[in-house]
Every structure is written in structure tokens, then in C-alpha cells.
Amino acid sequence: MPGENLSRDEARERAGLLSVDGYEVALDLRSAVGDFAGEGPRTFRSVTTIRFRSNEAGAGTFVDLVAPSVTAVSLNGEDLDPAAVFDGSRIQLENLAEDNELVVDAQCAYSRTGEGMHRFVDPEDGEVYLYTQYEPADSRRVFANFEQPDLKAPYRFSVRAPEGWTVWSNGNEMGREARRKGGGGRRAGELVDGVWQFAETKPISTYITAVVAGPYHYVTDTYERAFADGSKLVIPLGAMCRKGLAPYFDSDDVFEVTKQGLDFFHDHFDYPYPFGKYDQAFVPEYNLGAMENPGMVTFREEFIFRGKVTQASYERRANVILHEMAHMWFGDLVTMRWWDDLWLKESFADFMGTFSMVEATRFTDGWITFANNRKSWAYRADQLPSTHPITADIRDLEDAKLNFDGITYAKGASVLKQLVAYVGRDAFLEGARRYFKRHAYGNTELGDLLSALEETSGRDLATWSRSWLQTAGVNSLSPQVTLSGEGRITELAVVQEAAESHPELRPHRVAVGLYRRAAGGAIERYARAEVDVDGARTVVAELAGAEAPELVIVNDDDLTYCKIRFDEGSLATLRERLGDVSDPLARALCWSALWNATRDALMPARDFIDLVLRFAGRESDIGVLQMLHAWARSALVHYAAPEWREEGGRLLAEGALKELRLAEPGSQHQLTWARFFGAVASREADLQLLSGLLEVSGGAKIDGLEVDQELRWAFLETLATYGVADEAALAAELARDDTASGKRHQVRCLAARPSEAVKAQAWAQVVESDALSNALVEATISGFQQPSQRELTARYASKYFDVIERVWSERSIQIGMDVVRGLFPSLQDSAETLAATDEWVASHGGAAPALRRLVVEARDDLARSLRGQACDGAAGR
């Protein structure tokens, strides 16, 4: 990553000097196919013409380009010496005119890390697939440009592609030039290579331009909408995936959600979709969930399900589709000026993704998932030493890369949910409409949005913004209940607390719910009051005189962003009767609060696991159940006292198998318990059962459970971890599933085997070599780190601290992040590892700030684990 960073100050200076009129980008991708015997990386030709203006004649600036070589550079007709002006990441320009034309002819490298122009070879059929991924700053790996979000411009792309390929970009296809073998005119059926020409885009930022190319399976549809003035909007829809995934591609469902989303956003935004067509590509080895390239959205192909999945998986895909669609307005039409205001697009898209999903699709329980799953991500991020305000201080591109986190996404979305409750839904949406119309195709900062919302709500949002957007940390809200001798509430107060490191007490609009047993035994709400919590203690006067509750939830209906705490009576009720809480959102909030208490060392891990074993089998919401399984496993691995882990693992496996056998045959609950059992099985009898379930004939059977290919790999990872499935068994399984997905699974399983030689090989493949693609790096790291193999990987703790600075300097930032996060010795959870981490941090003050941040975050997770283990150990004595 040396020399590739861009600072905020540099970007601000360049934006003050330049304005960009347009780009013409010509790519020749024919080199993507065929044998390659050259030295260095496989490359493609990229020719870029940039027309731009300078408000200071004679000034100098630079253009961003990360490429192995530059063939030619010309500025205003004058040829420049590439060796003199190009340093590997920038092209220096001097003596600018008022109006300028720059032409750069470069050889750019195909990527195997998911950054820039990613090239993937499908092991199933040998076909090559390409796609681009840029955010925050990797378009410079594909064409020369001014790589910052506030230098927007229109783009014209042309792409020469191999025979049999199709190419897509942001704009509509305008035409294709074909050439016959031996030269000649345009004749169908004799196409050897073609140039795909695309319409000029609207002004957009560099990081959301896109190219997708290859023999993709492509399906089309159309969205139509009539407006009150008699006009009609027609949007061509497309969806694509690799040919090998075509049999599993449920494009009808993708299009259904897409149309529902377009209806919703047109109904509420009053600004027609501005980018022409709407293609959605599901691509291999993708680092993210998805990316909002206008007219050409890209998704990870894991959203195409090869096996049976639960409703939660379809809900997650719908949420991501709608999240990316919201970006067409929040982020693409109106874009943040610099990455400080990343929240202006990501927080809004995260909020609008759930908001639109609940109101426009079949996934009407989306706010339960948001409360239980999405906010969990935010709570963790907001308690790390690296926590930051939603409007963050982003000094450079490395800072920006790390700030695509739970604060920018999920906390920001939670705060917007609070804002809607604060200013009202109508005022919020009207503010958004004015914001779009006022700043269309432009760039904005925090004040621009607040100004629009203040106009429509009539509220002064400066204080709200300072508390919620410009300070870090999460508050805790607890009930304080005083009862009369007659069993009625004399006073109920909400107590607000903050961490010493971030002492801000914020205004919260909350609902306080009172619950008790009803006829039939269910615990139901019988009283509710909304109140503005402000300061350390707020009395809820409306609830005075109510009958004594068995359970008090201080953020009922999940209106605000906070950690919920319980009074002693409420906690006692949950310990005995959590499964009786009838409302699924209230129940999800209780589970989330109990998990936060476990992470905060306020509840022993064994107590949380006991709650899961006693009540998870009654959980109706499948997404909540899946989170409970993840939390229970995390509690065992990270927060349980070491001396209790074996017992805890036995209890979890027994409980999972019991619920698996009790679940309705063929149900999504059965599948979820099967996956959990496969993840926690460790005893010989359990491993024998997993092996039997894998036998095609004559093996073990559980009524209704279909062990499809994806479930087979899940079971095989556990069997490989305990040495039951050897290399030959995994090779045989790959032969059965010789696909890209199968290869990733096999690589993970191979790295999971309990052998010193296996671990040494996995370490070398990730740390000492860059031969693996991003997806296989991720799979290898996942297999390497196994909780049951702590002793086997102990010697790599010291090695980790020896190599991470070198890895960070030599590899791309994405791979660097994967290695630094994934190989941190979190399983060596001891005071010695904590001390080693502290020593590295203290002695590497000059390391890259982004690298130090990752290590400090991992150190905090480790310290939290040790506190949790101490709490759990005390409970066992």
C-alpha cells in the first residue's frame, strides 16, 4: 500500500483547483482469456481521456493511477515522459491551462483481491468472469482519474471484449462494433471481438463507476410507472450470475423485490430514478455484501442459494437489494463531499433498506432483525477504543476503508430511526425530498441535510446533531421502579449512564413498556408510555399508579439507540419465563440486552447459555434463533471460563440435538438446529451421527432433514476439525461438488484439520504468499482458527506480531485487513497474549494508523473476553 494513500487535505486542495467536464474510458479486456506466460501480473490496456478545467493557469496537480506501467501520457497535445511523471500511483501534471485534455495510455493489472478489475476463473467450466469494485478508491486501478468523491463528472465507457462475452456498465449499451476473422465488416455469427459502447452517464463519482464482463447468465424484466401528470417511467431491469449458478438463480424473486422497492422510493422520494437501466450482478469472490454502482449494482453471489436456506436468508437479500437501491438517491444522486460524511449515504441506506422492506415487501418483521442483529454490530463497534462519532474524522483513504463499520451503518441507521420519531415521519421524508432536489448530482456535508430537515420539521437540530452525530459511545438505560404497599407504581424513572471514556448523556425518545403474566401464562404488555429521556434521570409520570410489573423494558418498540438494562425483578422474570414473552420484538430486545450484559461481564456466560438452552427452542423468529446460536457459541468460545468450556460444549451439543429431533420435519427451524448442532458437535457419538448423515445410503436419518450440498460442507468442516474427515475425504467431496463454492469449502476444511503441518501450510499460504485469491485467503483463515485447536496454533501468536507490519506494507488494504483481523491470536486468550499485544502497540508508534487501529480493536476484544471469563469463573465457584 505504499504511496497509494490520499489525504483529505490533498483532496480538498485539488477540488479547490479543478472541475471535471468528462471522462472517456476505453478498456481492452481480451487479455483476460487465454494462457499467460509473461512475468509480473496479467494486464489489460486502459486508455483514459479526461477533460477538466483549472481555475489557476500554470498550476500543477496530479492524477491517480495504480498500474504496473504507463505507455503514454499527453497533456493538451504535448507528450510527457511516463517515466518522469508516473511514480506507480500518481501522474504529476504541471503548467495546467484553463481548459485541459489529458490522455493516459496504461497497462492496468487484473485483480485477485476483489479490488479494481477482479478476474475469476470458474473451476467448473474454465470460464473467465470480470467485474469491478472500487469503494473507496480503487477505480484508479482500472483507469486514470481524480479519485475523490467531490470531483463528479459524466463518463463514457467503451470496452473491447473476447468473443462470446457480454459487457455491462453504468450506462445503457449504445452499440457494438464487431470484427470478422481476417478483417471486414459487421456480420452476425462471426464475431471474434467486439467493442461495447455505453451511453454517457450523469455526473457521478469515480468510486461508483462499474464494468462487468464475461459469459454471464443474464435475465431481463421491465419496471413501469405512470405519474399523475400523465408521463411514464420505464426502467429496463436485468439480473446476472455465473452460468454455473443459473440453475439456482431465483431471478423472479429478485425482480419482485426490486419492483417493490422502486414503487416505495418513487412513492416517498418524489424524484424519479435518474440512472436509466437497473442491472444487478451477482459476482464471485466479492469482498462486500453489495455495491451501489448506479445502473449496475453488484452483489456477492452467495445471495444465490445453492441449497435450502431459511426465510432469514431471503430477508437478508431483500434488505441488501433495497439498501443498494436507496443509495441511488442517498449516495449516487447526492454524494458526500469527503468520507467524513460517509454516514450521509450509508446510515440512510441502512435505515431505508429496513424501512422500505417492512412497508413494501413480505418481510414485515424486518425491524425485529434490525433490533436483534444489525444493532448488535453497532453496539460492539461503539464500545471499541476506535469508536468514533457518526460524522467521523477521516484523514485519508486508509481511515475511510476502516470506517465502513457498525457505527457508520447500523448506529447511524438507529439514530435516523430515532430522528424519525423525533421530527415525525412526514417531516423526515419531506426533508429528504428537498435535499434530493436541492443537491441533485452534487456533493453535500452534514449541514446541508440538517438544513432541509429543520425547514420541514420546524425543529432546531443543532443540539440533536451534536449529541447524536458528533459524539461517540452508547448510553445504557435502566428502569428504577418504586412500589407502594398496595403493589402499584409510585414512581418509575429511567436512569441514563455513559462510559467514562465517552460521558455524553443524550436525548432519547423512548417507549417504556410494562409487562406481566396474562391469562394462559403469556407475558404481555399492559401499559406503555413514550417519554423524552434527558439527563441522568427522567421520571415517567404517565406510568405512576399502574399495577406492579413483572418486566419493564425501557426501550420498548426499539425507538432509540441504547443498551437496555433490567431491574432485579425484570431480570428474575426473564431467567424464569423469557420464553413466555409473547411479542417477538420485545423478546428480541430482551435477548439482545442479555447478550450485551454477557459481553459486559455482568452476566456469566454459562447463565446466558443456560437461557439459550431453555428458551431458544420456543423462539418463533428464525433470524433471532440464528443470532442466539451465534451468540451462544461466542459465549462458549470467548466468555466462558476455560475450565467450563468442555462442559458447556457438551451441554450445547446435547441441547442442539434435542431441539433438532423435536423440530418439525422439513422446517426452517429444523435446518437451523441442524446447522447449529453441526457447529458445536465434538464428542465421538455426535461426530458419528454427522458422518452417518453424510452417507448417501444406509446412513443415519433424521426425519425431514435434507442434507444438501451446503449442509454437507458444514458438517464436513466439523469432521475435518476433529480429524474424522481426512484429505482424501475432502478431495472426494470436491469431486462431488467441483464448483467455485465447493473449492472455497474444501480449502476451509483442509485448513481446519488438526495437524501441525496443516497449520504451517495454511499460515504460509496466507502470510508468505499472495497466490491465493481474496476468497481463498478468507477461507484459509477461517479454517486455520478453530476453538478446539488452541494448543495447536499457540506458537503462531508471536509470529503474528512479527509479520503484520510487513504484510500491511506489501499487500492490498483488503488482504491486509483480512490477515490482521483474521489471524490475531484471539483464541490464545490469556494475560500473556494481552501483554504481547500491548508491547507491540507501544513499540510500533510509527506503524500505519489503520494497522494500529485494527490491532487495538483486537486487543480490546481480547480484554473483554478475559473480563467475561473472570465473571463466569466466579459464578462457577
CSV table of C-alpha atoms in Angstrom, one decimal, residues 515-517 523 549-552 567-581 611 614-615:
chain,number,residue,atom,x,y,z
A,515,TYR,CA,-45.3,-6.5,31.2
A,516,ARG,CA,-46.9,-9.2,33.3
A,517,ARG,CA,-48.5,-12.6,33.0
A,523,ILE,CA,-46.1,-12.3,29.4
A,549,PRO,CA,-45.0,-5.1,36.5
A,550,GLU,CA,-43.1,-8.3,36.3
A,551,LEU,CA,-40.9,-7.0,33.5
A,552,VAL,CA,-40.0,-3.4,32.5
A,567,ASP,CA,-34.0,-4.0,37.3
A,568,GLU,CA,-33.7,-7.1,39.6
A,569,GLY,CA,-37.3,-8.0,39.3
A,570,SER,CA,-37.3,-7.9,35.5
A,571,LEU,CA,-34.1,-10.0,35.3
A,572,ALA,CA,-35.6,-12.6,37.6
A,573,THR,CA,-38.7,-12.8,35.4
A,574,LEU,CA,-36.5,-13.3,32.3
A,575,ARG,CA,-34.4,-16.0,33.9
A,576,GLU,CA,-37.6,-18.0,34.7
A,577,ARG,CA,-40.0,-17.0,31.9
A,578,LEU,CA,-38.2,-15.5,28.9
A,579,GLY,CA,-39.9,-17.8,26.5
A,580,ASP,CA,-43.3,-16.6,27.7
A,581,VAL,CA,-42.8,-13.1,26.4
A,611,LEU,CA,-31.1,-19.3,28.9
A,614,ARG,CA,-34.1,-23.5,28.0
A,615,PHE,CA,-35.8,-20.9,25.8
